[in-house]
Coordinates of C-alpha atoms and ligand atoms in Angstrom, one line a residue:
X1 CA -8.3 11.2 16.3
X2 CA -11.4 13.0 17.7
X3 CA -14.2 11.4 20.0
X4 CA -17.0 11.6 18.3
X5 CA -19.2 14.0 20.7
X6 CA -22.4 13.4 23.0
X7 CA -21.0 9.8 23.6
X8 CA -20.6 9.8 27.5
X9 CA -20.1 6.5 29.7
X10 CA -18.0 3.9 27.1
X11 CA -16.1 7.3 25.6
X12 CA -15.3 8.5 29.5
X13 CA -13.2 4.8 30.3
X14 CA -11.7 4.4 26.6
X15 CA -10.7 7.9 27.3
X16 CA -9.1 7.1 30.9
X17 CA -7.3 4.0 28.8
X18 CA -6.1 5.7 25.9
X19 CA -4.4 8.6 28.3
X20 CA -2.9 5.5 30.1
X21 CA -1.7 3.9 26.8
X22 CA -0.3 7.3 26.0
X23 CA 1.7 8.5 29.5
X24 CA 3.1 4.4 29.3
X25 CA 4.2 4.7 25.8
X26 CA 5.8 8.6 27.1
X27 CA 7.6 6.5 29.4
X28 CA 8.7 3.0 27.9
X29 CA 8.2 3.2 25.0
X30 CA 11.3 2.2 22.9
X31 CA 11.2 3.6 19.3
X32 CA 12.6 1.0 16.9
X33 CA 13.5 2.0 13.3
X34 CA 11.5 1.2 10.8
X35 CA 14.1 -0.3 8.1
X36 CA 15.3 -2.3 9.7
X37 CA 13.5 -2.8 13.3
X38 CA 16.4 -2.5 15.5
X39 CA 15.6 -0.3 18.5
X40 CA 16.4 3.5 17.8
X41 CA 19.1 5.4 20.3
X42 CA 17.4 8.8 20.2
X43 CA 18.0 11.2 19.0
X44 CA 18.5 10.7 15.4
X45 CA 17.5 13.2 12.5
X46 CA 14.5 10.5 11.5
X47 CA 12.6 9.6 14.5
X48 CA 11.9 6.5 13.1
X49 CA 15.3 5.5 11.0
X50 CA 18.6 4.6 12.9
X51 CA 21.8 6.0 11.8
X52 CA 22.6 3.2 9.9
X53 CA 19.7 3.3 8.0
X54 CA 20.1 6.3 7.3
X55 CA 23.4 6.7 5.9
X56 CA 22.2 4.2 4.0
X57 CA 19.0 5.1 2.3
X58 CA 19.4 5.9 -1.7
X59 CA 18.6 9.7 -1.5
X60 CA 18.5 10.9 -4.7
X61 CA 21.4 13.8 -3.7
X62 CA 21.3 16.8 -5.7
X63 CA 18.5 14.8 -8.4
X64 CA 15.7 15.2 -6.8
X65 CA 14.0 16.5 -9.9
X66 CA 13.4 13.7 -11.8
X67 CA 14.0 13.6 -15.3
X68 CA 10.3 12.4 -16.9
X69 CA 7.6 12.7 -19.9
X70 CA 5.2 14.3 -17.8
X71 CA 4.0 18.1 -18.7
X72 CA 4.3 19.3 -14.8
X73 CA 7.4 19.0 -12.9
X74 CA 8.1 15.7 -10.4
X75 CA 9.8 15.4 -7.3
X76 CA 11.4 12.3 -5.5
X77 CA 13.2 11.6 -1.9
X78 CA 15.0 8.4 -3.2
X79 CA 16.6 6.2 -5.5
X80 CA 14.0 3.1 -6.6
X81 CA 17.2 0.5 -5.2
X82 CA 18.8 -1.0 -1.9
X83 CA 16.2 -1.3 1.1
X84 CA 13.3 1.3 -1.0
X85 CA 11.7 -1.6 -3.2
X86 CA 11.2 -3.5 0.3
X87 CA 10.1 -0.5 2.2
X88 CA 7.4 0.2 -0.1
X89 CA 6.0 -3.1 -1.4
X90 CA 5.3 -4.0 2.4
X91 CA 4.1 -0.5 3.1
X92 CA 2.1 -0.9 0.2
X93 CA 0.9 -5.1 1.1
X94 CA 2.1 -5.8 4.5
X95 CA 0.2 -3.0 6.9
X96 CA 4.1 -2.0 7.4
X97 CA 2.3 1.8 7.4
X98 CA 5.0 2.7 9.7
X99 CA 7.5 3.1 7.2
X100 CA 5.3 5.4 5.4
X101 CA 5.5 7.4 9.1
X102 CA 9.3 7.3 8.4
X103 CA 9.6 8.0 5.1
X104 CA 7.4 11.0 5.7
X105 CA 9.6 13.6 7.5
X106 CA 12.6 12.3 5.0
X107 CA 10.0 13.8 1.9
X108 CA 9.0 16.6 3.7
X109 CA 13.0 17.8 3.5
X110 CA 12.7 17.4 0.1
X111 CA 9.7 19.7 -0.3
X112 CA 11.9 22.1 1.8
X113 CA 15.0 21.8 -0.2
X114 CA 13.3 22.3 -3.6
X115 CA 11.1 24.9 -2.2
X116 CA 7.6 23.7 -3.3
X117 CA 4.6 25.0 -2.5
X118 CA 0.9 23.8 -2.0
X119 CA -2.3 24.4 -1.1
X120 CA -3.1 20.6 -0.8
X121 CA -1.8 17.6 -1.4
X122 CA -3.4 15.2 -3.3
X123 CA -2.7 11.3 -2.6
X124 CA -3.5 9.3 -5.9
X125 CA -6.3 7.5 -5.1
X126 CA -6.9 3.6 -5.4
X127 CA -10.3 2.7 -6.6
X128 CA -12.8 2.1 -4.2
X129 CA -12.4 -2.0 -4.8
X130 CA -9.1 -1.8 -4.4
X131 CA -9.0 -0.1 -1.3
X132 CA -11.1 -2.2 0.3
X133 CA -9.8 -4.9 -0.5
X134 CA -6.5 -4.0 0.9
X135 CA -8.4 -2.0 3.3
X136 CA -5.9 1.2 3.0
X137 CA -4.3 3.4 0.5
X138 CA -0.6 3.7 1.1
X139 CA -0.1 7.1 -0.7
X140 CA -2.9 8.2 1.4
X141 CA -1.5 7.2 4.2
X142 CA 2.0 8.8 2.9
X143 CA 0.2 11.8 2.7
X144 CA -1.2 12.0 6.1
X145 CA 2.3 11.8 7.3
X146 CA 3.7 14.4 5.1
X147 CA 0.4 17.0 6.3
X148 CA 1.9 15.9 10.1
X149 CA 5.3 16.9 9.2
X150 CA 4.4 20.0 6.6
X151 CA 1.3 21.3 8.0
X152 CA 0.0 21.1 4.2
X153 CA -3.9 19.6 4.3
X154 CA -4.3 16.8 2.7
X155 CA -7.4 16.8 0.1
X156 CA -8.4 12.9 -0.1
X157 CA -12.5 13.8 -1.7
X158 CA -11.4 15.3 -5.2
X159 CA -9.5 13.4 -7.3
X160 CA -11.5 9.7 -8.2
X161 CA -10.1 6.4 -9.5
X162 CA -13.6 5.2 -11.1
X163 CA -11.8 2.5 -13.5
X164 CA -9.9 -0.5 -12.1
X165 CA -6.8 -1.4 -13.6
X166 CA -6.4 -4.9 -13.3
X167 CA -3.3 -6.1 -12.0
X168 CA -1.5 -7.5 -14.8
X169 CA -1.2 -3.7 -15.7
X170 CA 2.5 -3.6 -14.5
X171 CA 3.7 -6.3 -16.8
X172 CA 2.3 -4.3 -19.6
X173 CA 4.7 -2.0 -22.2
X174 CA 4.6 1.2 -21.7
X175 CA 2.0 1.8 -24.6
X176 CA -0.3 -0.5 -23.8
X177 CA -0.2 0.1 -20.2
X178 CA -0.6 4.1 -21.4
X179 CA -3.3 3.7 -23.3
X180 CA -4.7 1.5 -21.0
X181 CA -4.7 4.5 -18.1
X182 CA -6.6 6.5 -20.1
X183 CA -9.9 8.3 -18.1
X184 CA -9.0 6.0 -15.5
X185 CA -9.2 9.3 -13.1
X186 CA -11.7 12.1 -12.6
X187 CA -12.6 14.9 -10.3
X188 CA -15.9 14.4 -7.5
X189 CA -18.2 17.2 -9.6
X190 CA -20.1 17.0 -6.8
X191 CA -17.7 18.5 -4.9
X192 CA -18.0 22.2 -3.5
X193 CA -14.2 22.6 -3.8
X194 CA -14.0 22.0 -7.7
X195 CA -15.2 25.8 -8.0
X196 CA -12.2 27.6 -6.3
X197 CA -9.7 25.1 -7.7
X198 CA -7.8 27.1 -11.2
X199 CA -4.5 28.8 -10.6
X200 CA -4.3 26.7 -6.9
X201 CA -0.7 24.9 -6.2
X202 CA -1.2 21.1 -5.5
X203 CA 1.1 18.2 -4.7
X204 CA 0.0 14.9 -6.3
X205 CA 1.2 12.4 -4.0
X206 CA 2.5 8.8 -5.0
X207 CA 4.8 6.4 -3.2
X208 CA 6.4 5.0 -6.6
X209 CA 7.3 6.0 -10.3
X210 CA 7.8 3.6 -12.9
X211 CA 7.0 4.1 -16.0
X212 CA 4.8 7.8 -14.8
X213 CA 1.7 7.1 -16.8
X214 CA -0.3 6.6 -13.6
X215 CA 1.2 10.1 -12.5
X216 CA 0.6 11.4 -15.5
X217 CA -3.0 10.1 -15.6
X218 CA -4.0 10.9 -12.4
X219 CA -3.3 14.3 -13.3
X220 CA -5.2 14.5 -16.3
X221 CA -8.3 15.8 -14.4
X222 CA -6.6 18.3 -12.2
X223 CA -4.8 19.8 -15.2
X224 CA -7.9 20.1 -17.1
X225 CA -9.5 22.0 -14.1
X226 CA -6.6 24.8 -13.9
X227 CA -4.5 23.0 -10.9
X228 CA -0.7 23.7 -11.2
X229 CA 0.3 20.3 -10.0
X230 CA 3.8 19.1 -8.8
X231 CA 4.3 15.3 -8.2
X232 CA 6.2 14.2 -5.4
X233 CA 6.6 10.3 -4.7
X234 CA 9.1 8.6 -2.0
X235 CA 11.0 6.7 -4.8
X236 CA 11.9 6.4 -8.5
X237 CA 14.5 4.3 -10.4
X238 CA 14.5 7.1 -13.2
X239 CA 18.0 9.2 -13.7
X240 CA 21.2 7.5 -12.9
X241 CA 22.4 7.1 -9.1
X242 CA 25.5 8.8 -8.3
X243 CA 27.5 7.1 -5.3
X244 CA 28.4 8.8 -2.5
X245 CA 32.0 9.6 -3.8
X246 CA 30.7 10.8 -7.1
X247 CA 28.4 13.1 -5.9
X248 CA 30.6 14.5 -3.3
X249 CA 32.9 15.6 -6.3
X250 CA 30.4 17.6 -7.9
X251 CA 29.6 19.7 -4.9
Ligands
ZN1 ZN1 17.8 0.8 11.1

């Protein structure tokens, strides 16, 4: 992160510190994975997963293209099943925002793979309540990883949640809960970038699908405005998982 400028004596020692922090963690610094927080044996095609892990991590082989009611396509890494429910509910309540650092690289394959594109991607937003009362928004932070990895900016100012949903919203059906989405999500008017925005690709960034209506909600606005969006998310229990043996045979 950038010092902010024209701050001279406190920045010049937190600056002597932070390069300290940075050549120890160069040198001792033993990565640990970030399933399940063994220490890593470099190198390994995740900085931040073992081998294990790895091998064992649902990835949605071959069905990355998720089969959904939404009216723009949508994209996922992994299966909704095995370690992915605990990855992301304590990325989501538990500061665990390193998984969302090792998740990260493992999405940004898939963006390779299917050969998206984007001119931005768009983290769906919590409302402003929300996020400070958990004091982060995981897709955000999901998204700032993926920009690392991708070199794709991330665009955090556009796209508003200016209605909470109140929590018992998950335990809704998925009519009620659909209806209940409705204009939950808008675009900042007052920003400068909502002019140049028809005809741009985007990828509308979420950590989960369920049932897709906050997807599909959240990109109500963008739609409206001329976006071609793609969703991506790190997980989704939607389609049906093919074992390893299974999909090996239809290779
Ligand atoms: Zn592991």
């Amino acid at each position: 992160m950038a010092e902010p400028a024209g701050v001279t004596e406190p920045a010049g020692s937190h600056r002597f510190l932070s390069m300290l922090r940075g050549a120890l963690e160069r040198f001792y610094y033993i990565p640990y994975c970030a399933v399940c927080d063994e220490a890593v044996e470099p190198p390994t095609p995740s900085p931040f997963v073992c081998k294990n892990c790895l091998s064992q991590l649902p990835f949605r082989m071959g069905k990355e293209e998720v089969s959904w009611e939404g009216s723009f396509p949508l994209y996922a890494t992994f299966f909704y099943k095995d370690v992915l429910p605990g990855l992301i509910v304590s990325m989501k309540f538990s500061e665990r925002t390193d998984r969302a650092r090792a998740l990260a690289p493992l999405m940004a394959r898939t963006i390779q793979r299917q050969g998206l594109t984007a001119d931005a991607i768009i983290p769906v937003p919590l409302h402003r309540r929300r996020l400070a009362e958990r004091g982060y928004n995981q897709a955000a932070i999901l998204a700032d990883f993926l920009s690392k990895s991708t070199g794709i900016p991330v665009l955090n100012s556009l796209l508003i949640r200016h209605l909470e949903t109140d929590r018992q919203s998950e335990a809704r059906s998925v009519r009620e809960r659909k209806l209940h989405m409705r204009d939950v999500f808008c675009l900042d008017r007052t920003s400068p970038l909502v002019a140049g925005l028809a005809g741009r690709p985007v990828l509308l960034l979420d950590d989960v699908v369920t049932t897709g209506s906050t997807l599909m909600e959240a990109a109500r606005p963008l739609l409206a405005e001329g976006l071609r969006v793609t969703g991506l998310v790190a997980a989704t229990g939607r389609d049906r998982y093919l074992g390893y043996g299974e999909a090996a045979q239809q290779w």
